[in-house]
Coordinates of C-alpha atoms in Angstrom, one line a residue:
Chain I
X1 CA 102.1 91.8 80.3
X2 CA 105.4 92.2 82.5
X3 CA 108.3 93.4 81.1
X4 CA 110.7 90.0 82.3
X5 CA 109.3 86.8 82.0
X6 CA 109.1 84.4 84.1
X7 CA 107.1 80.7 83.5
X8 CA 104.0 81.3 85.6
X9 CA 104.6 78.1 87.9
X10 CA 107.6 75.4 88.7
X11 CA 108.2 72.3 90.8
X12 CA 110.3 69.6 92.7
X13 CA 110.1 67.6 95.4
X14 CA 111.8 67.8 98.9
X15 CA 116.1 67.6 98.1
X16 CA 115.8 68.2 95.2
X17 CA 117.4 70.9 92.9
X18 CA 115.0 73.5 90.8
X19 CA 115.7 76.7 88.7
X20 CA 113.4 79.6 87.9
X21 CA 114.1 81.6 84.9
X22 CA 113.7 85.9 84.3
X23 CA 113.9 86.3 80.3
X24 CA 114.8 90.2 79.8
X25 CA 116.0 92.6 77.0
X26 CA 119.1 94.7 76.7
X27 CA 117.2 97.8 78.4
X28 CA 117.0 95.4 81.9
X29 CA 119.0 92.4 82.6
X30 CA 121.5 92.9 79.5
X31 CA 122.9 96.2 81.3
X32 CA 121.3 96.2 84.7
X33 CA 121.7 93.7 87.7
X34 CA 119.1 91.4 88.6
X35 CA 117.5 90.9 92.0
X36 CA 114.8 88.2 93.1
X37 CA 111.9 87.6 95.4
X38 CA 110.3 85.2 98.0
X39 CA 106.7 85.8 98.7
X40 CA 105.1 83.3 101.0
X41 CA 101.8 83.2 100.9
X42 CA 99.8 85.8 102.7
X43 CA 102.9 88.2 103.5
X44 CA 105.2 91.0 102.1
X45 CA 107.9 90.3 99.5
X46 CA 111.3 89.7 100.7
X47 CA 114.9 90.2 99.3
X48 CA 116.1 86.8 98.3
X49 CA 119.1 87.5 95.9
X50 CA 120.4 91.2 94.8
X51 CA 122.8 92.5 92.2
X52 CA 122.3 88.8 90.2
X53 CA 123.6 86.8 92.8
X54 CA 124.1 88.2 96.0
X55 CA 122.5 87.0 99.3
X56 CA 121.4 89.0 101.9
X57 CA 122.1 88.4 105.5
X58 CA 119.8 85.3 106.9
X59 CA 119.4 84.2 103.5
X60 CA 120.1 80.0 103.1
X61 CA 123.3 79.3 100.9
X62 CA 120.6 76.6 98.9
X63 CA 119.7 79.6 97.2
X64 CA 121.9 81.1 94.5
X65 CA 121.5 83.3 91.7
X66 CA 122.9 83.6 88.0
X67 CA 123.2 86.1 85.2
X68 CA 123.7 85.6 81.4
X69 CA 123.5 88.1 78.7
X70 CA 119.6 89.1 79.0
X71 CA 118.4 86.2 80.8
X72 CA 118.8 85.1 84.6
X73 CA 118.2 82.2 87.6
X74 CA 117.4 81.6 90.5
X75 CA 118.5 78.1 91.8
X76 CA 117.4 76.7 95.0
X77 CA 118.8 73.0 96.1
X78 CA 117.8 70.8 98.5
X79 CA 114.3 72.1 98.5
X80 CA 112.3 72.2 101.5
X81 CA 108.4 72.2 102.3
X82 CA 108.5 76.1 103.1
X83 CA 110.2 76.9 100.0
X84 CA 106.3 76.6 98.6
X85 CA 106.3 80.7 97.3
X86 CA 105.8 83.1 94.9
X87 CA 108.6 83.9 93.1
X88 CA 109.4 87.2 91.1
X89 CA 112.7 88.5 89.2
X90 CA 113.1 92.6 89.2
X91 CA 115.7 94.8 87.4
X92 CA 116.4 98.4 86.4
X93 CA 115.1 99.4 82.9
X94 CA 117.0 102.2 81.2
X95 CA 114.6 102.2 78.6
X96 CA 111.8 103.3 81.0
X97 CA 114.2 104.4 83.7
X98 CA 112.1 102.5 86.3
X99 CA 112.4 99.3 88.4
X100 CA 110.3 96.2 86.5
X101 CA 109.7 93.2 87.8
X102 CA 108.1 89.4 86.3
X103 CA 105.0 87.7 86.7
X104 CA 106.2 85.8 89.2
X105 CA 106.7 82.1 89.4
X106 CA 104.6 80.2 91.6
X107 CA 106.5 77.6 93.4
X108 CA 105.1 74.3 94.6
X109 CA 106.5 71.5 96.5
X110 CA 105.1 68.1 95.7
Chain O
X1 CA 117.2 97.8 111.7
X2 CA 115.2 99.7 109.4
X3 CA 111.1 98.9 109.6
X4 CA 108.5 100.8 107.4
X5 CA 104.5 100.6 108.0
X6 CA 102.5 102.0 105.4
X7 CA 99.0 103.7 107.0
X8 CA 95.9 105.5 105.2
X9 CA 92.0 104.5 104.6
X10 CA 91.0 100.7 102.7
X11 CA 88.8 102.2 100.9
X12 CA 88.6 104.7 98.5
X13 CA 85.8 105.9 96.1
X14 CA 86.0 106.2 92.2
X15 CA 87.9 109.1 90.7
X16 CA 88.8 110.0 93.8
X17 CA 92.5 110.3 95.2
X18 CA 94.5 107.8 97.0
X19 CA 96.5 109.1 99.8
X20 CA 98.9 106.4 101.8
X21 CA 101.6 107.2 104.7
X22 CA 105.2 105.2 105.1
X23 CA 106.4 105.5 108.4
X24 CA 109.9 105.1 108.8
X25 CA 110.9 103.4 111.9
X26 CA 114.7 103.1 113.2
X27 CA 116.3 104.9 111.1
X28 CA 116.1 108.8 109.5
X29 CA 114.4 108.9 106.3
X30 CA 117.0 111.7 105.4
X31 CA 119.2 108.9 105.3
X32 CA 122.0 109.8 101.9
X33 CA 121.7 105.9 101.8
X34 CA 118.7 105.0 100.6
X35 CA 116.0 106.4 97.7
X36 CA 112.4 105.3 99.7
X37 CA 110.2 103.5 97.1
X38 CA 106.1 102.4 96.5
X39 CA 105.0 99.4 95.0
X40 CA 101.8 97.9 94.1
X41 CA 100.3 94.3 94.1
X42 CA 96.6 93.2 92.7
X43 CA 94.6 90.7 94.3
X44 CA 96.3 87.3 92.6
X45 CA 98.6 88.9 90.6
X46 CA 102.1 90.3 89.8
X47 CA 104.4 93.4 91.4
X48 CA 104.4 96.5 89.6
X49 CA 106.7 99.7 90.9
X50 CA 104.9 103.0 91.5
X51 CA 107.7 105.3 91.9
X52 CA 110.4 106.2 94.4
X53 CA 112.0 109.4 96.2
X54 CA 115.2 110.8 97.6
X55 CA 115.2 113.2 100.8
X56 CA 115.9 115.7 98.9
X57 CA 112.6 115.3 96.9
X58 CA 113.8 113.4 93.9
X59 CA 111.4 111.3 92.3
X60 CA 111.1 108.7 89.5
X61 CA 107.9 107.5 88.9
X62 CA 106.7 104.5 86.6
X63 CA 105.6 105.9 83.1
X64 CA 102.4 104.2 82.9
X65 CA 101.5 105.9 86.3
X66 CA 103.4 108.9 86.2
X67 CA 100.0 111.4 85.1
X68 CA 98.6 110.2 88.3
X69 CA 100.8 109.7 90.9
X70 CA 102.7 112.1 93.3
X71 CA 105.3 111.1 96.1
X72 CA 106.7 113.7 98.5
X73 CA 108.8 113.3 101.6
X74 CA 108.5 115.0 105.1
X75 CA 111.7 114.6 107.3
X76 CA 109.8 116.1 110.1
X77 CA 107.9 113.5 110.3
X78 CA 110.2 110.9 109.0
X79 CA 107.6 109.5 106.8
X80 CA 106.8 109.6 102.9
X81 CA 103.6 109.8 101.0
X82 CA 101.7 108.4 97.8
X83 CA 98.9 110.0 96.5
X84 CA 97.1 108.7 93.4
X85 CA 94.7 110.4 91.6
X86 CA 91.2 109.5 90.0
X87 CA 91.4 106.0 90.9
X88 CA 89.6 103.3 89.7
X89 CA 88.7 99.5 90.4
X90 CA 92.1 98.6 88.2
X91 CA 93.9 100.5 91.4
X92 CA 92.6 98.0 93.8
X93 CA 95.8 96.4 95.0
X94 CA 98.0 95.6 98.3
X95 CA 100.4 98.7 98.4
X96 CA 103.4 98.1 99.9
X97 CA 106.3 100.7 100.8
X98 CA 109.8 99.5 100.7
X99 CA 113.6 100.8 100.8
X100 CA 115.5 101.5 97.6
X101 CA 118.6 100.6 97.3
X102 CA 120.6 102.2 94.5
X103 CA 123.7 100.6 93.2
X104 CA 125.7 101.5 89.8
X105 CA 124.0 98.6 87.9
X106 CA 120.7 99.0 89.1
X107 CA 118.6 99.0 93.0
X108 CA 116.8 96.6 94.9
X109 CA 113.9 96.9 97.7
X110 CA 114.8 96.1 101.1
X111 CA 113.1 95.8 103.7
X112 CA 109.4 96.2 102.7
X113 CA 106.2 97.2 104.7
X114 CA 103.9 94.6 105.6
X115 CA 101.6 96.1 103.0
X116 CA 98.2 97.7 102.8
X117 CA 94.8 96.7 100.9
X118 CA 93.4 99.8 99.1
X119 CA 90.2 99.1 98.0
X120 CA 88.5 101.1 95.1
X121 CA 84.6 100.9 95.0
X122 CA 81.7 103.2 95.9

């Protein structure tokens, strides 16, 4: 059972415009800042948004990120064929004063 | 640019300790920057955080692990280490090693090794 949920799988079709959701508590998300990411199949995690909606360097514009009281998104728009991932939302938790992350939403592209 | 490689033996028996090695490539590990974390994956499933270390030798460590689990730091070698003790098949995962960034409102892992199966079975 992970501390943020996330719905276990999403999807869309090429151009169009999908969101992922991380559900939290006022230990993680209500107090801390958000960070998000890609897994593509058969490799290592990479950063796709940090500190709720900051992209780092390399990172496609089509992918934002949004934070509201103890929940949070991640948008992507005009999806495209290798946005097919794994998908996981991480925070800080005071509570536990360690890093938590969600069960990660598995994305597919019809 | 920054590149970590995690190293150490795919298999490892029962009870026994797991040792793993992150290599820190292009950059100094003692580094005021960056806190140098460990992170675990199970075959098909979810991330979970191990624990993470400053330079200096400051650790945090997940509470559900924390009885187990021991990361230290050598500068001369510019690499750090997780060992986890009596193991068992629940500890089979991908381990990855990954850089910490700490912010005011929280850190976030970047870059990240390309990850290590650690297999537990006799």
């Amino acid at each position: 059972q992970s501390v943020l949920t996330q719905p276990p799988s999403a999807s869309g079709t090429p151009g169009q415009w999908v969101t992922i959701s991380c559900s939290g508590s006022s230990s993680n998300i209500g107090s801390k800042n958000v960070n998000w990411y890609q897994q593509l199949p058969g490799t290592a995690p990479k950063l796709l948004i940090y500190s709720n909606n900051q992209r780092p360097s390399g990172v496609p514009d089509r992918f934002s990120g949004s934070k509201s009281g103890t929940s949070a998104s991640l948008a992507i728009s005009g999806l495209q064929s290798e946005d097919e991932a794994d998908y996981y939302c991480a925070a800080w938790d005071d509570s536990l004063n360690g890093g938590v992350f969600g069960g990660g939403t598995k994305l597919t592209v019809l | 640019q920054l590149q970590l490689q995690e190293s150490g033996p795919g298999l490892v028996k029962p009870s026994e300790t797991l040792s793993l090695t992150c290599t820190v490539f292009g950059g100094s590990i003692s580094s005021t920057s960056y806190y140098w974390g460990w992170i675990r994956q199970p075959p098909g499933k979810g991330l979970e955080w191990i624990g993470s270390i400053y330079y200096t030798g400051t650790t945090y460590y997940n509470p559900s692990l924390k009885s187990r689990v021991t990361i230290s730091v050598d500068t001369s070698e510019n690499h750090f280490s997780l060992k986890l003790s009596s193991v068992t098949a629940a500890d089979t995962a991908v381990y990855y090693c990954a850089i910490d960034h700490r912010a005011t409102y929280g850190s976030w892992f970047d870059p990240w090794g390309q990850g290590t199966l650690v297999t537990v079975s006799s």
